[in-house]
Coordinates of C-alpha atoms and ligand atoms in Angstrom, one line a residue:
M27 CA -17.2 16.5 8.6
N28 CA -19.0 13.7 10.9
A29 CA -16.5 13.0 13.7
T30 CA -16.9 9.4 13.0
I31 CA -16.0 10.0 9.4
E32 CA -13.2 12.3 10.5
N33 CA -11.8 9.7 13.0
L34 CA -11.6 7.2 10.2
L35 CA -9.9 9.6 7.8
N36 CA -7.2 10.1 10.3
N37 CA -6.9 6.5 11.0
Q38 CA -6.5 5.9 7.1
I39 CA -3.7 8.9 6.9
K40 CA -1.9 6.5 9.6
Y41 CA -2.3 3.4 7.6
E42 CA -1.0 5.0 4.3
A43 CA 1.9 6.6 6.3
Q44 CA 2.6 3.1 7.8
A45 CA 2.5 1.3 4.3
S46 CA 5.1 4.0 3.2
L47 CA 7.5 3.4 6.0
Q48 CA 7.3 -0.5 5.7
Y49 CA 8.0 -0.3 2.0
L50 CA 10.8 1.9 2.8
A51 CA 12.1 -0.6 5.0
M52 CA 11.6 -3.6 2.6
A53 CA 13.4 -1.2 -0.2
S54 CA 16.4 -0.8 2.3
W55 CA 16.3 -4.5 2.7
A56 CA 16.6 -5.5 -0.7
D57 CA 19.2 -2.7 -1.7
A58 CA 21.4 -4.2 1.0
E59 CA 20.7 -7.8 -0.3
G60 CA 21.5 -6.6 -3.7
Y61 CA 18.2 -7.1 -5.1
N62 CA 18.3 -3.6 -6.9
G63 CA 15.2 -4.1 -9.1
V64 CA 13.2 -5.1 -6.0
A65 CA 14.5 -2.1 -4.1
D66 CA 13.9 0.6 -6.7
F67 CA 10.1 -1.2 -6.7
F68 CA 9.9 -0.8 -3.3
Y69 CA 11.2 2.7 -3.1
S70 CA 8.6 3.9 -5.4
Q71 CA 5.7 2.1 -3.6
S72 CA 6.8 4.1 -0.5
E73 CA 6.7 7.2 -2.5
E74 CA 3.1 6.3 -3.8
E75 CA 1.8 5.7 -0.3
R76 CA 3.1 8.8 1.0
L77 CA 1.2 10.5 -1.8
H78 CA -1.9 8.6 -0.8
M79 CA -1.6 9.8 2.8
T80 CA -0.7 13.3 1.4
K81 CA -3.9 13.5 -0.6
L82 CA -6.0 12.4 2.6
V83 CA -4.4 15.0 4.8
K84 CA -5.1 17.7 2.1
F85 CA -9.0 16.5 1.7
V86 CA -9.5 16.5 5.5
N87 CA -8.3 20.0 5.9
E88 CA -10.5 21.2 2.5
R89 CA -13.4 19.9 4.3
G90 CA -12.7 21.8 7.5
G91 CA -11.5 18.6 9.3
K92 CA -8.7 18.2 12.1
V93 CA -5.9 16.1 10.6
I94 CA -4.1 14.2 13.2
V95 CA -0.4 13.3 12.3
S96 CA 0.2 10.2 14.3
A97 CA 3.0 8.4 15.5
L98 CA 4.1 5.4 13.6
D99 CA 5.0 1.7 14.4
K100 CA 8.7 0.6 13.6
P101 CA 8.4 -1.5 10.5
K102 CA 9.7 -5.2 10.0
D103 CA 13.2 -4.7 8.6
S104 CA 14.5 -8.1 8.2
Y105 CA 13.5 -10.8 5.8
Q106 CA 14.1 -14.6 5.3
G107 CA 14.2 -13.9 1.4
L108 CA 11.9 -12.4 -1.5
N109 CA 9.1 -14.8 -0.7
E110 CA 8.7 -13.5 2.6
L111 CA 9.1 -9.9 1.5
F112 CA 6.4 -10.1 -0.9
E113 CA 4.2 -12.1 1.5
Q114 CA 4.4 -9.0 3.5
F115 CA 3.6 -6.7 0.5
L116 CA 0.4 -8.5 -0.3
E117 CA -0.6 -8.9 3.7
S118 CA 0.0 -4.8 4.1
E119 CA -2.1 -3.9 0.9
M120 CA -5.4 -6.5 1.9
F121 CA -5.1 -4.8 5.4
V122 CA -5.3 -1.3 3.7
T123 CA -8.0 -2.5 1.3
E124 CA -10.1 -3.8 4.3
Q125 CA -9.9 -0.2 6.2
I126 CA -10.9 1.4 2.9
N127 CA -13.7 -0.9 2.5
H128 CA -14.7 0.0 6.0
V129 CA -14.6 3.9 5.8
I130 CA -16.6 3.2 2.4
Y131 CA -19.1 1.3 4.7
E132 CA -19.2 4.1 7.3
C133 CA -19.8 6.8 4.6
L134 CA -22.8 5.3 3.6
E135 CA -24.2 4.5 7.1
H136 CA -23.4 8.3 7.7
K137 CA -24.8 9.5 4.1
D138 CA -21.4 11.2 3.6
Y139 CA -21.6 11.0 -0.2
N140 CA -18.8 13.4 -0.6
V141 CA -16.2 11.3 1.2
H142 CA -17.9 8.2 -0.1
N143 CA -17.1 9.7 -3.8
F144 CA -13.6 11.0 -2.9
M145 CA -12.6 7.2 -1.3
Q146 CA -13.5 5.7 -4.8
W147 CA -10.0 6.8 -6.0
Y148 CA -8.4 4.6 -3.2
V149 CA -10.6 1.7 -4.1
T150 CA -9.4 1.4 -7.4
E151 CA -6.0 2.1 -6.4
Q152 CA -6.2 -1.0 -4.0
L153 CA -7.7 -3.2 -6.7
E154 CA -4.6 -2.6 -8.7
E155 CA -2.0 -2.8 -6.0
E156 CA -3.3 -5.8 -4.6
A157 CA -3.6 -7.4 -8.0
M158 CA 0.1 -6.5 -8.7
A159 CA 1.2 -7.8 -5.1
R160 CA -0.8 -11.6 -5.8
T161 CA 1.0 -11.5 -9.7
L162 CA 4.3 -10.8 -7.8
L163 CA 4.0 -13.3 -5.2
D164 CA 2.5 -15.9 -7.5
K165 CA 5.7 -15.6 -9.7
L166 CA 7.6 -16.0 -6.6
N167 CA 5.6 -19.1 -5.5
I168 CA 6.7 -20.5 -8.9
I169 CA 10.3 -19.7 -8.6
G170 CA 10.6 -21.3 -5.2
S171 CA 14.0 -21.1 -3.7
D172 CA 15.7 -20.9 -7.1
K173 CA 18.5 -18.5 -6.9
S174 CA 18.7 -17.6 -10.5
G175 CA 15.2 -17.4 -10.6
H176 CA 15.1 -14.8 -7.9
Y177 CA 18.0 -13.2 -10.2
L178 CA 15.8 -13.1 -13.2
F179 CA 12.8 -11.6 -10.8
D180 CA 14.9 -8.9 -9.6
R181 CA 16.1 -8.0 -13.0
D182 CA 12.5 -8.1 -14.3
I183 CA 10.4 -6.8 -11.6
N184 CA 10.0 -3.3 -12.7
A185 CA 9.0 -4.4 -16.1
I186 CA 6.4 -6.8 -14.8
A187 CA 4.8 -4.1 -12.6
A188 CA 4.8 -1.5 -15.6
A189 CA 3.1 -4.2 -17.9
Q190 CA 0.4 -4.9 -14.8
E191 CA -0.2 -1.4 -14.7
K192 CA -1.2 -1.0 -18.1
E193 CA -3.7 -3.8 -18.0
Ligands
LIG19 FE1 -1.9 0.7 -1.3 O1 -2.1 1.6 -0.1 FE2 -2.3 3.4 -0.5 O2 -4.4 3.1 -1.1

């Protein structure tokens, strides 16, 4: 495997792992604050990002590359409220999308069509996750600081997420 591409895939492994850790910290914050629906949502997002990471690890190994499992940064684990939590969610997804686009660009530069093909799954996944993060944040922006709105958001978040996934 081309060294630049191998390096980028290893970086991507780290970003997916970092997202998984970040969402775990967000789930735990929500759990402690009594937002059980939001907590479930982020526990499951954390699992998903872990799968994204593992999928890359297996792929690099299959292609005969060397996987590097890196140390991670401590995730942010305290928030002013749901609005800040979901701003962070969108920011994190946008960052990952940017990195994936960079991998795709480099694959084309290095004519690595195999990795390019593999990465298409991530492109689709990111489109969905970013759309989800935007939808949820839009709803919170409408709700503002209204406590009963937050209560309903927490109650309904998993239904909203499921409906969005079907679109
Ligand atoms: Fe949503 O980060 Fe993985 O791909």
